[in-house]
CSV table of C-alpha atoms in Angstrom, one decimal:
chain,number,residue,atom,x,y,z
A,1283,MET,CA,-41.2,-80.4,-30.3
A,1284,ALA,CA,-44.9,-80.0,-31.0
A,1285,ILE,CA,-46.2,-77.7,-33.8
A,1286,GLU,CA,-48.2,-74.8,-32.3
A,1287,ARG,CA,-50.1,-71.8,-33.5
A,1288,THR,CA,-49.8,-68.2,-32.4
A,1289,PHE,CA,-51.4,-64.9,-33.2
A,1290,SER,CA,-49.4,-62.1,-34.9
A,1291,MET,CA,-50.4,-58.6,-35.9
A,1292,ILE,CA,-48.6,-56.1,-38.2
A,1293,LYS,CA,-49.7,-52.8,-36.8
A,1294,PRO,CA,-50.8,-49.6,-38.6
A,1295,ASP,CA,-47.4,-47.8,-38.3
A,1296,ALA,CA,-45.9,-50.7,-40.3
A,1297,THR,CA,-48.7,-51.1,-42.9
A,1298,LYS,CA,-48.6,-47.4,-43.5
A,1299,ARG,CA,-44.9,-47.8,-44.5
A,1300,ASN,CA,-45.7,-50.8,-46.8
A,1301,LEU,CA,-43.7,-53.2,-44.5
A,1302,THR,CA,-46.3,-56.1,-44.5
A,1303,GLY,CA,-44.3,-58.3,-47.0
A,1304,ALA,CA,-40.8,-57.5,-45.4
A,1305,ILE,CA,-42.2,-58.4,-41.9
A,1306,THR,CA,-44.0,-61.5,-43.0
A,1307,LYS,CA,-40.8,-62.6,-44.8
A,1308,MET,CA,-38.8,-62.3,-41.5
A,1309,MET,CA,-41.4,-64.5,-39.8
A,1310,GLU,CA,-41.3,-67.1,-42.5
A,1311,GLU,CA,-37.5,-67.1,-42.7
A,1312,ALA,CA,-37.6,-67.8,-38.9
A,1313,GLY,CA,-39.5,-71.0,-39.7
A,1314,LEU,CA,-43.0,-69.8,-39.1
A,1315,ARG,CA,-45.8,-70.5,-41.7
A,1316,VAL,CA,-48.7,-68.1,-42.3
A,1317,VAL,CA,-51.9,-70.3,-42.1
A,1318,ALA,CA,-54.4,-67.4,-42.0
A,1319,SER,CA,-54.1,-63.7,-42.8
A,1320,LYS,CA,-56.3,-60.8,-43.5
A,1321,ARG,CA,-56.1,-57.0,-43.6
A,1322,VAL,CA,-58.5,-55.2,-41.3
A,1323,TRP,CA,-59.1,-51.6,-40.3
A,1324,MET,CA,-60.1,-52.0,-36.7
A,1325,SER,CA,-63.0,-50.2,-35.3
A,1326,ARG,CA,-62.7,-48.4,-32.0
A,1327,ARG,CA,-64.8,-51.1,-30.4
A,1328,GLU,CA,-62.7,-53.9,-31.9
A,1329,ALA,CA,-59.5,-52.3,-30.7
A,1330,GLU,CA,-61.0,-51.7,-27.2
A,1331,GLY,CA,-62.1,-55.3,-27.1
A,1332,PHE,CA,-58.9,-56.7,-28.2
A,1333,TYR,CA,-56.8,-54.7,-25.8
A,1334,ALA,CA,-59.3,-54.9,-22.9
A,1335,VAL,CA,-56.6,-56.4,-20.7
A,1336,HIS,CA,-55.0,-52.9,-20.8
A,1337,LYS,CA,-58.2,-50.9,-20.1
A,1338,GLU,CA,-57.0,-49.5,-16.8
A,1339,ARG,CA,-53.5,-48.6,-18.0
A,1340,PRO,CA,-52.7,-45.0,-18.7
A,1341,PHE,CA,-51.6,-45.7,-22.3
A,1342,PHE,CA,-54.9,-47.4,-23.3
A,1343,GLY,CA,-56.5,-44.5,-25.1
A,1344,GLU,CA,-53.3,-43.9,-27.1
A,1345,LEU,CA,-53.0,-47.6,-27.8
A,1346,VAL,CA,-56.6,-47.7,-29.2
A,1347,ASP,CA,-56.1,-44.4,-31.2
A,1348,GLY,CA,-53.0,-45.9,-32.8
A,1349,MET,CA,-54.6,-49.2,-33.6
A,1350,THR,CA,-57.5,-47.6,-35.3
A,1351,SER,CA,-55.4,-45.1,-37.3
A,1352,GLY,CA,-54.9,-47.4,-40.3
A,1353,PRO,CA,-55.0,-50.9,-41.7
A,1354,THR,CA,-53.6,-53.8,-39.6
A,1355,VAL,CA,-52.7,-57.3,-40.8
A,1356,VAL,CA,-53.8,-60.1,-38.5
A,1357,GLN,CA,-52.3,-63.5,-38.9
A,1358,VAL,CA,-52.1,-67.0,-37.5
A,1359,LEU,CA,-48.6,-68.4,-37.6
A,1360,GLU,CA,-47.7,-72.1,-37.3
A,1361,GLY,CA,-44.5,-73.8,-36.5
A,1362,GLU,CA,-42.4,-75.6,-33.9
A,1363,ASN,CA,-42.4,-73.4,-30.7
A,1364,ALA,CA,-44.3,-70.8,-32.7
A,1365,ILE,CA,-45.1,-68.5,-29.7
A,1366,LEU,CA,-41.5,-68.3,-28.5
A,1367,LYS,CA,-40.1,-68.1,-32.0
A,1368,ASN,CA,-42.4,-65.2,-33.0
A,1369,ARG,CA,-41.6,-63.3,-29.8
A,1370,GLU,CA,-37.9,-63.8,-30.5
A,1371,ILE,CA,-38.1,-62.6,-34.1
A,1372,MET,CA,-40.3,-59.6,-33.0
A,1373,GLY,CA,-37.7,-58.4,-30.4
A,1374,ALA,CA,-38.1,-56.4,-27.2
A,1375,THR,CA,-41.1,-54.0,-27.1
A,1376,ASN,CA,-38.7,-51.0,-26.9
A,1377,PRO,CA,-36.9,-51.0,-30.2
A,1378,ALA,CA,-33.9,-49.4,-28.5
A,1379,GLN,CA,-33.5,-52.5,-26.4
A,1380,ALA,CA,-34.3,-55.0,-29.2
A,1381,ALA,CA,-31.7,-57.3,-30.6
A,1382,GLU,CA,-30.1,-56.7,-34.0
A,1383,GLY,CA,-32.0,-58.4,-36.7
A,1384,THR,CA,-35.3,-58.5,-35.0
A,1385,ILE,CA,-38.5,-56.9,-36.5
A,1386,ARG,CA,-38.7,-54.1,-33.9
A,1387,LYS,CA,-35.0,-53.3,-34.2
A,1388,THR,CA,-35.3,-53.1,-37.9
A,1389,PHE,CA,-38.7,-51.4,-38.4
A,1390,ALA,CA,-40.2,-50.0,-35.1
A,1391,LEU,CA,-40.4,-46.2,-34.7
A,1392,SER,CA,-40.9,-46.2,-31.0
A,1393,ILE,CA,-42.3,-48.1,-28.0
A,1394,GLY,CA,-45.8,-47.0,-29.0
A,1395,GLU,CA,-45.2,-47.6,-32.8
A,1396,ASN,CA,-43.5,-50.9,-32.5
A,1397,SER,CA,-44.8,-52.4,-35.8
A,1398,VAL,CA,-45.9,-55.8,-34.5
A,1399,HIS,CA,-47.8,-57.7,-31.8
A,1400,GLY,CA,-47.6,-61.4,-30.9
A,1401,SER,CA,-49.1,-63.7,-28.4
A,1402,ASP,CA,-47.2,-64.4,-25.2
A,1403,ALA,CA,-48.7,-67.7,-24.2
A,1404,PRO,CA,-50.8,-70.6,-25.5
A,1405,GLU,CA,-53.9,-69.3,-23.7
A,1406,THR,CA,-53.4,-65.8,-25.1
A,1407,ALA,CA,-52.7,-67.2,-28.6
A,1408,ALA,CA,-56.0,-69.2,-28.6
A,1409,GLN,CA,-57.9,-66.2,-27.3
A,1410,GLU,CA,-56.4,-63.7,-29.8
A,1411,ILE,CA,-56.8,-66.1,-32.8
A,1412,LYS,CA,-60.5,-66.6,-31.9
A,1413,TYR,CA,-61.0,-62.8,-31.7
A,1414,TRP,CA,-60.1,-62.4,-35.4
A,1415,PHE,CA,-60.6,-65.7,-37.1
A,1416,SER,CA,-63.3,-68.4,-37.5
A,1417,ASP,CA,-62.0,-72.0,-37.6
A,1418,THR,CA,-62.8,-72.1,-41.4
A,1419,GLU,CA,-60.4,-69.2,-42.1
A,1420,ILE,CA,-57.4,-71.1,-40.7
A,1421,VAL,CA,-56.3,-73.2,-43.6
A,1422,GLY,CA,-52.8,-74.4,-42.8
């Protein structure tokens, strides 16, 4: 299998509860390696740009409000099948439906405050990584 990179975000609901280390540990224990990481406080413009794909959805305003409510940790993860592996360790978007031992089952508060985000495809990963990181910031 090929080594690939994916984008991961630890959302404000988790950073407010000081879960950055615990969540990153779960990713690393799943075989993913953090090759870039920074803590940011998204501006409204950054959040609207990042989530532009959801602009017409009814939850867009609430999503942007949540993402600008506190610090976020953005990361680039690397590993074999990194995109799928990260999505598996995150668990279902709805924490009530997430498998035991996943990040969302363990830490999420609700569907809206689900602690993490991860890319769903290679194209999305490339786009999301570029949104937050320059090539010189990825130092795997």
